[in-house]
Amino acid sequence: MSEIELQNLSKSFGELDAVTDVSLSVRDGELLCLLGPSGCGKSTTMRMISGLETPSSGTVYIGDADVTDEPAYDRDTSMVFQNWALFPYKTVLENVAFGLKMRGMGKQQRRDRASEMLDRVHMDGYESHSPTDLSGGQKQRVALARSLAVDPDVLLLDEPLSNLDKRLREEMEIELKDIREEFQKTFVHVTHNQDEAFTLADRIGIMNDGRLVQVGEPNEVYRDPKNKFVEEFLGDTNFVSGTVSDSDGQYSYLVTEFDSEIRVPVTSKIQPEASLTVSLRPEFMQIAPLTDESTRASHQTRADGNGGGGGVSGTVESTIYRGSSIRHVVDIGGEQLFVEQSVTDQSAIDEGDTVELSWDIDDILLFRPDGTRVRDRQ
Ligand SMILES: Nc1ncnc2c1ncn2[C@@H]1O[C@H](COP(=O)(O)OP(=O)(O)OP(=O)(O)O)[C@@H](O)[C@H]1O
Ligand SMILES: [Mg+2]
């Protein structure tokens, strides 16, 4: 059963189309992350789910009910904001109990419930503190406790972790996962941080320019992006543009901007002369020292030295140690490709070395000039 169902939801502010024709189902008990760049309409979508914003057109269902015209306080949702929105002159306990008071719960019951919630987010002992005395992470916990206290079916979290530093954010990600397991609510979580989305989400909805571009499980959107925007937004990659020269039946060949050929899968949709962009993710490429000049030459012809792979050779321009991996910038005929080498990979590669970059041809994604994906392998 879907807990939240958005049908053709749009919102304009005057001339500006903030959200355009968004249709989305969020399943009961699911955590769905809305991910996208600043200004793409994430908060506006959340605000329409919560009732803080009225759609220009379209319908919002929560449970089985059409709540499009219902005010926020009649919806079974609770929202956590980026800036926590705690009352500075109330104690931590009063902050958490506030929503319960609004719902007419008696005083002792409110206090008990608020204490229990603070306990659950590991903030017991802070009941009588002022929120102004708390750290960012602690304020976030209190804000979460306040939202959970009213026992909503749906929790809406709008960039709840983006004001925290990296370490604290990662800690809170784990905690949110725990809370989520424990409370079994339906969550919609907005972020523009890819790592956060990948850590938390059952499914990710990627938005761009007011539209929902793709919805899917994290590995699905990462490995099978719908278009170039999704591929680019979900992680670092090398885009290499070129023109299809011809096909030998097994592969097509793309003459790239750095004047070497890259083998690409033959598909019914690639015609000779077509302009295409290849995406080569740095972590899908292997890097190896290339000392034998003859091997190097063979790469620039079409000799099929490494099975279903593809590759190019070049010179290491710079090497950056990044902790768990090493990033090399490799110059290929004046163009730069960056590649990620695992620190466990034994081959020592230094600046100035001639190297071979290789990859599995199935890891190559192809995009047309308008950003759409070329699929359909023959
Ligand atoms: N009340 C409003 N009046 C006018 N324009 C608005 C209003 N609320 C949002 N917008 C505009 O609508 C667009 C979408 O805004 P929204 O806040 O939904 O983006 P967002 O994806 O949440 O961005 P961010 O990541 O920066 O929070 C933006 O161009 C924004 O300026
Ligand atoms: Mg926002």
PDB file of C-alpha atoms in Angstrom, residues 170-354:
ATOM      1  CA  GLU A 170      27.526  10.575   9.413  1.00  0.00           C
ATOM      2  CA  GLU A 171      26.818   9.769  13.056  1.00  0.00           C
ATOM      3  CA  MET A 172      23.286  11.140  12.757  1.00  0.00           C
ATOM      4  CA  GLU A 173      22.755   9.173   9.545  1.00  0.00           C
ATOM      5  CA  ILE A 174      23.329   5.963  11.524  1.00  0.00           C
ATOM      6  CA  GLU A 175      21.045   7.189  14.265  1.00  0.00           C
ATOM      7  CA  LEU A 176      18.315   8.104  11.825  1.00  0.00           C
ATOM      8  CA  LYS A 177      18.572   4.606  10.404  1.00  0.00           C
ATOM      9  CA  ASP A 178      18.077   3.167  13.904  1.00  0.00           C
ATOM     10  CA  ILE A 179      15.141   5.452  14.669  1.00  0.00           C
ATOM     11  CA  ARG A 180      13.644   4.548  11.396  1.00  0.00           C
ATOM     12  CA  GLU A 181      13.887   0.795  12.140  1.00  0.00           C
ATOM     13  CA  GLU A 182      12.432   1.294  15.570  1.00  0.00           C
ATOM     14  CA  PHE A 183       9.504   3.533  14.694  1.00  0.00           C
ATOM     15  CA  GLN A 184       8.452   1.944  11.394  1.00  0.00           C
ATOM     16  CA  LYS A 185       7.138   5.196   9.955  1.00  0.00           C
ATOM     17  CA  THR A 186       7.056   6.363   6.389  1.00  0.00           C
ATOM     18  CA  PHE A 187       9.847   8.875   5.814  1.00  0.00           C
ATOM     19  CA  VAL A 188      10.453  11.412   3.086  1.00  0.00           C
ATOM     20  CA  HIS A 189      13.917  12.847   3.522  1.00  0.00           C
ATOM     21  CA  VAL A 190      15.159  15.781   1.470  1.00  0.00           C
ATOM     22  CA  THR A 191      18.843  16.269   0.845  1.00  0.00           C
ATOM     23  CA  HIS A 192      21.212  17.571  -1.763  1.00  0.00           C
ATOM     24  CA  ASN A 193      23.933  15.299  -0.425  1.00  0.00           C
ATOM     25  CA  GLN A 194      24.373  12.125  -2.470  1.00  0.00           C
ATOM     26  CA  ASP A 195      26.197  10.195   0.278  1.00  0.00           C
ATOM     27  CA  GLU A 196      23.388  10.878   2.716  1.00  0.00           C
ATOM     28  CA  ALA A 197      20.811   9.678   0.197  1.00  0.00           C
ATOM     29  CA  PHE A 198      22.787   6.511  -0.551  1.00  0.00           C
ATOM     30  CA  THR A 199      23.222   5.766   3.156  1.00  0.00           C
ATOM     31  CA  LEU A 200      19.621   6.267   4.187  1.00  0.00           C
ATOM     32  CA  ALA A 201      17.275   5.671   1.312  1.00  0.00           C
ATOM     33  CA  ASP A 202      15.266   2.636   0.288  1.00  0.00           C
ATOM     34  CA  ARG A 203      14.598   4.557  -2.891  1.00  0.00           C
ATOM     35  CA  ILE A 204      15.886   7.863  -4.213  1.00  0.00           C
ATOM     36  CA  GLY A 205      13.831  10.347  -6.218  1.00  0.00           C
ATOM     37  CA  ILE A 206      16.075  12.649  -8.224  1.00  0.00           C
ATOM     38  CA  MET A 207      14.721  16.080  -9.028  1.00  0.00           C
ATOM     39  CA  ASN A 208      15.961  18.682 -11.450  1.00  0.00           C
ATOM     40  CA  ASP A 209      14.383  21.965 -12.391  1.00  0.00           C
ATOM     41  CA  GLY A 210      11.045  21.230 -10.722  1.00  0.00           C
ATOM     42  CA  ARG A 211      10.669  17.776 -12.218  1.00  0.00           C
ATOM     43  CA  LEU A 212      11.122  14.297 -10.830  1.00  0.00           C
ATOM     44  CA  VAL A 213      13.670  12.812 -13.226  1.00  0.00           C
ATOM     45  CA  GLN A 214      14.026   9.258 -11.901  1.00  0.00           C
ATOM     46  CA  VAL A 215      12.968   7.162  -8.933  1.00  0.00           C
ATOM     47  CA  GLY A 216      14.682   3.938  -7.961  1.00  0.00           C
ATOM     48  CA  GLU A 217      16.768   2.027  -5.466  1.00  0.00           C
ATOM     49  CA  PRO A 218      20.199   3.563  -4.844  1.00  0.00           C
ATOM     50  CA  ASN A 219      22.160   0.990  -6.867  1.00  0.00           C
ATOM     51  CA  GLU A 220      19.622   1.184  -9.663  1.00  0.00           C
ATOM     52  CA  VAL A 221      19.813   4.944 -10.152  1.00  0.00           C
ATOM     53  CA  TYR A 222      23.595   4.843  -9.826  1.00  0.00           C
ATOM     54  CA  ARG A 223      24.196   2.002 -12.279  1.00  0.00           C
ATOM     55  CA  ASP A 224      21.284   2.671 -14.583  1.00  0.00           C
ATOM     56  CA  PRO A 225      20.742   6.436 -14.721  1.00  0.00           C
ATOM     57  CA  LYS A 226      17.996   7.682 -16.951  1.00  0.00           C
ATOM     58  CA  ASN A 227      19.962  10.575 -18.378  1.00  0.00           C
ATOM     59  CA  LYS A 228      23.216  12.514 -18.213  1.00  0.00           C
ATOM     60  CA  PHE A 229      21.967  14.772 -15.435  1.00  0.00           C
ATOM     61  CA  VAL A 230      21.428  11.798 -13.097  1.00  0.00           C
ATOM     62  CA  GLU A 231      24.791  10.277 -14.025  1.00  0.00           C
ATOM     63  CA  GLU A 232      26.557  13.550 -13.300  1.00  0.00           C
ATOM     64  CA  PHE A 233      24.653  14.367 -10.144  1.00  0.00           C
ATOM     65  CA  LEU A 234      25.185  11.002  -8.446  1.00  0.00           C
ATOM     66  CA  GLY A 235      28.956  10.992  -8.482  1.00  0.00           C
ATOM     67  CA  ASP A 236      32.189  12.088 -10.084  1.00  0.00           C
ATOM     68  CA  THR A 237      32.630  10.974 -13.625  1.00  0.00           C
ATOM     69  CA  ASN A 238      34.598  11.658 -16.804  1.00  0.00           C
ATOM     70  CA  PHE A 239      32.512  12.693 -19.758  1.00  0.00           C
ATOM     71  CA  VAL A 240      34.281  12.176 -23.067  1.00  0.00           C
ATOM     72  CA  SER A 241      32.600  13.335 -26.256  1.00  0.00           C
ATOM     73  CA  GLY A 242      33.218  11.965 -29.699  1.00  0.00           C
ATOM     74  CA  THR A 243      31.827  10.976 -33.037  1.00  0.00           C
ATOM     75  CA  VAL A 244      31.004   7.438 -34.046  1.00  0.00           C
ATOM     76  CA  SER A 245      33.299   6.401 -36.881  1.00  0.00           C
ATOM     77  CA  ASP A 246      32.143   2.920 -37.743  1.00  0.00           C
ATOM     78  CA  SER A 247      31.297  -0.479 -36.404  1.00  0.00           C
ATOM     79  CA  ASP A 248      32.994  -3.824 -36.869  1.00  0.00           C
ATOM     80  CA  GLY A 249      29.922  -5.794 -35.874  1.00  0.00           C
ATOM     81  CA  GLN A 250      31.174  -6.390 -32.363  1.00  0.00           C
ATOM     82  CA  TYR A 251      31.962  -2.850 -31.332  1.00  0.00           C
ATOM     83  CA  SER A 252      31.396   0.647 -32.532  1.00  0.00           C
ATOM     84  CA  TYR A 253      34.241   3.104 -32.394  1.00  0.00           C
ATOM     85  CA  LEU A 254      34.044   6.578 -31.061  1.00  0.00           C
ATOM     86  CA  VAL A 255      36.662   9.059 -32.214  1.00  0.00           C
ATOM     87  CA  THR A 256      37.115  11.173 -29.144  1.00  0.00           C
ATOM     88  CA  GLU A 257      38.094  14.745 -28.578  1.00  0.00           C
ATOM     89  CA  PHE A 258      41.535  13.537 -27.536  1.00  0.00           C
ATOM     90  CA  ASP A 259      41.936  11.870 -30.873  1.00  0.00           C
ATOM     91  CA  SER A 260      42.007   8.252 -29.866  1.00  0.00           C
ATOM     92  CA  GLU A 261      39.301   5.719 -30.371  1.00  0.00           C
ATOM     93  CA  ILE A 262      37.127   4.292 -27.646  1.00  0.00           C
ATOM     94  CA  ARG A 263      35.242   1.088 -28.190  1.00  0.00           C
ATOM     95  CA  VAL A 264      31.604   1.370 -27.311  1.00  0.00           C
ATOM     96  CA  PRO A 265      28.875  -1.261 -27.401  1.00  0.00           C
ATOM     97  CA  VAL A 266      27.154  -1.629 -30.748  1.00  0.00           C
ATOM     98  CA  THR A 267      23.547  -0.689 -30.491  1.00  0.00           C
ATOM     99  CA  SER A 268      20.837  -0.401 -33.045  1.00  0.00           C
ATOM    100  CA  LYS A 269      20.545   3.231 -32.102  1.00  0.00           C
ATOM    101  CA  ILE A 270      24.073   4.337 -32.867  1.00  0.00           C
ATOM    102  CA  GLN A 271      24.558   5.494 -36.411  1.00  0.00           C
ATOM    103  CA  PRO A 272      27.921   6.385 -37.946  1.00  0.00           C
ATOM    104  CA  GLU A 273      28.666  10.096 -37.575  1.00  0.00           C
ATOM    105  CA  ALA A 274      26.491  10.344 -34.445  1.00  0.00           C
ATOM    106  CA  SER A 275      27.817  12.591 -31.695  1.00  0.00           C
ATOM    107  CA  LEU A 276      27.879  10.865 -28.336  1.00  0.00           C
ATOM    108  CA  THR A 277      29.241  11.391 -24.858  1.00  0.00           C
ATOM    109  CA  VAL A 278      30.729   8.498 -22.924  1.00  0.00           C
ATOM    110  CA  SER A 279      30.695   8.463 -19.135  1.00  0.00           C
ATOM    111  CA  LEU A 280      33.662   6.748 -17.505  1.00  0.00           C
ATOM    112  CA  ARG A 281      33.377   6.632 -13.746  1.00  0.00           C
ATOM    113  CA  PRO A 282      36.795   6.917 -12.059  1.00  0.00           C
ATOM    114  CA  GLU A 283      36.149   3.875  -9.887  1.00  0.00           C
ATOM    115  CA  PHE A 284      35.295   1.670 -12.872  1.00  0.00           C
ATOM    116  CA  MET A 285      38.650   2.253 -14.532  1.00  0.00           C
ATOM    117  CA  GLN A 286      41.793   0.288 -13.816  1.00  0.00           C
ATOM    118  CA  ILE A 287      45.130   2.002 -14.014  1.00  0.00           C
ATOM    119  CA  ALA A 288      48.374   0.160 -14.699  1.00  0.00           C
ATOM    120  CA  PRO A 289      51.907   1.224 -15.571  1.00  0.00           C
ATOM    121  CA  LEU A 290      52.628   0.934 -19.258  1.00  0.00           C
ATOM    122  CA  THR A 291      56.255   0.403 -19.998  1.00  0.00           C
ATOM    123  CA  ASP A 292      56.097  -1.561 -23.203  1.00  0.00           C
ATOM    124  CA  GLU A 293      55.785   0.868 -26.067  1.00  0.00           C
ATOM    125  CA  SER A 294      54.496  -1.816 -28.394  1.00  0.00           C
ATOM    126  CA  THR A 295      51.545  -2.474 -26.086  1.00  0.00           C
ATOM    127  CA  ARG A 296      50.899   1.204 -26.100  1.00  0.00           C
ATOM    128  CA  ALA A 297      50.860   1.292 -29.874  1.00  0.00           C
ATOM    129  CA  SER A 298      48.466  -1.613 -29.999  1.00  0.00           C
ATOM    130  CA  HIS A 299      45.962   0.386 -28.026  1.00  0.00           C
ATOM    131  CA  GLN A 300      45.806   3.026 -30.614  1.00  0.00           C
ATOM    132  CA  THR A 301      44.973   0.462 -33.236  1.00  0.00           C
ATOM    133  CA  ARG A 302      42.008  -1.802 -32.832  1.00  0.00           C
ATOM    134  CA  ALA A 303      43.845  -4.839 -31.601  1.00  0.00           C
ATOM    135  CA  ASP A 304      41.595  -6.573 -29.147  1.00  0.00           C
ATOM    136  CA  GLY A 305      44.055  -7.283 -26.397  1.00  0.00           C
ATOM    137  CA  ASN A 306      41.786  -7.437 -23.422  1.00  0.00           C
ATOM    138  CA  GLY A 307      38.573  -9.230 -24.154  1.00  0.00           C
ATOM    139  CA  GLY A 308      35.486  -7.120 -23.739  1.00  0.00           C
ATOM    140  CA  GLY A 309      37.407  -4.201 -22.389  1.00  0.00           C
ATOM    141  CA  GLY A 310      38.281  -0.805 -23.615  1.00  0.00           C
ATOM    142  CA  GLY A 311      41.179   1.419 -22.828  1.00  0.00           C
ATOM    143  CA  VAL A 312      43.417   4.346 -23.563  1.00  0.00           C
ATOM    144  CA  SER A 313      46.903   5.278 -22.516  1.00  0.00           C
ATOM    145  CA  GLY A 314      48.327   8.526 -21.261  1.00  0.00           C
ATOM    146  CA  THR A 315      50.615  10.260 -18.794  1.00  0.00           C
ATOM    147  CA  VAL A 316      49.967  10.763 -15.104  1.00  0.00           C
ATOM    148  CA  GLU A 317      49.753  14.477 -14.497  1.00  0.00           C
ATOM    149  CA  SER A 318      49.067  14.476 -10.796  1.00  0.00           C
ATOM    150  CA  THR A 319      48.423  12.068  -7.971  1.00  0.00           C
ATOM    151  CA  ILE A 320      46.362  12.897  -4.897  1.00  0.00           C
ATOM    152  CA  TYR A 321      46.107  10.689  -1.830  1.00  0.00           C
ATOM    153  CA  ARG A 322      42.556  10.727  -0.531  1.00  0.00           C
ATOM    154  CA  GLY A 323      42.750   8.287   2.370  1.00  0.00           C
ATOM    155  CA  SER A 324      40.927   5.214   1.141  1.00  0.00           C
ATOM    156  CA  SER A 325      41.876   5.763  -2.487  1.00  0.00           C
ATOM    157  CA  ILE A 326      44.374   7.509  -4.712  1.00  0.00           C
ATOM    158  CA  ARG A 327      43.146   9.794  -7.434  1.00  0.00           C
ATOM    159  CA  HIS A 328      45.244  10.167 -10.550  1.00  0.00           C
ATOM    160  CA  VAL A 329      44.722  12.801 -13.191  1.00  0.00           C
ATOM    161  CA  VAL A 330      45.836  11.303 -16.480  1.00  0.00           C
ATOM    162  CA  ASP A 331      46.558  13.355 -19.569  1.00  0.00           C
ATOM    163  CA  ILE A 332      45.270  11.728 -22.747  1.00  0.00           C
ATOM    164  CA  GLY A 333      46.283  13.794 -25.739  1.00  0.00           C
ATOM    165  CA  GLY A 334      45.580  17.075 -23.972  1.00  0.00           C
ATOM    166  CA  GLU A 335      42.351  15.942 -22.255  1.00  0.00           C
ATOM    167  CA  GLN A 336      42.314  14.951 -18.621  1.00  0.00           C
ATOM    168  CA  LEU A 337      40.686  11.863 -17.176  1.00  0.00           C
ATOM    169  CA  PHE A 338      40.637  11.178 -13.481  1.00  0.00           C
ATOM    170  CA  VAL A 339      40.774   7.680 -12.165  1.00  0.00           C
ATOM    171  CA  GLU A 340      40.458   6.224  -8.695  1.00  0.00           C
ATOM    172  CA  GLN A 341      42.992   3.629  -7.585  1.00  0.00           C
ATOM    173  CA  SER A 342      42.302   1.610  -4.481  1.00  0.00           C
ATOM    174  CA  VAL A 343      45.047   1.942  -1.832  1.00  0.00           C
ATOM    175  CA  THR A 344      45.155  -1.844  -1.712  1.00  0.00           C
ATOM    176  CA  ASP A 345      46.183  -1.918  -5.375  1.00  0.00           C
ATOM    177  CA  GLN A 346      49.896  -2.668  -5.244  1.00  0.00           C
ATOM    178  CA  SER A 347      51.079  -1.034  -8.444  1.00  0.00           C
ATOM    179  CA  ALA A 348      53.020   2.089  -7.628  1.00  0.00           C
ATOM    180  CA  ILE A 349      52.138   4.895  -9.982  1.00  0.00           C
ATOM    181  CA  ASP A 350      53.837   8.259  -9.908  1.00  0.00           C
ATOM    182  CA  GLU A 351      53.494  11.552 -11.640  1.00  0.00           C
ATOM    183  CA  GLY A 352      55.044  11.448 -15.089  1.00  0.00           C
ATOM    184  CA  ASP A 353      54.468   7.697 -15.566  1.00  0.00           C
ATOM    185  CA  THR A 354      52.967   6.375 -18.750  1.00  0.00           C
TER     186      THR A 354
END
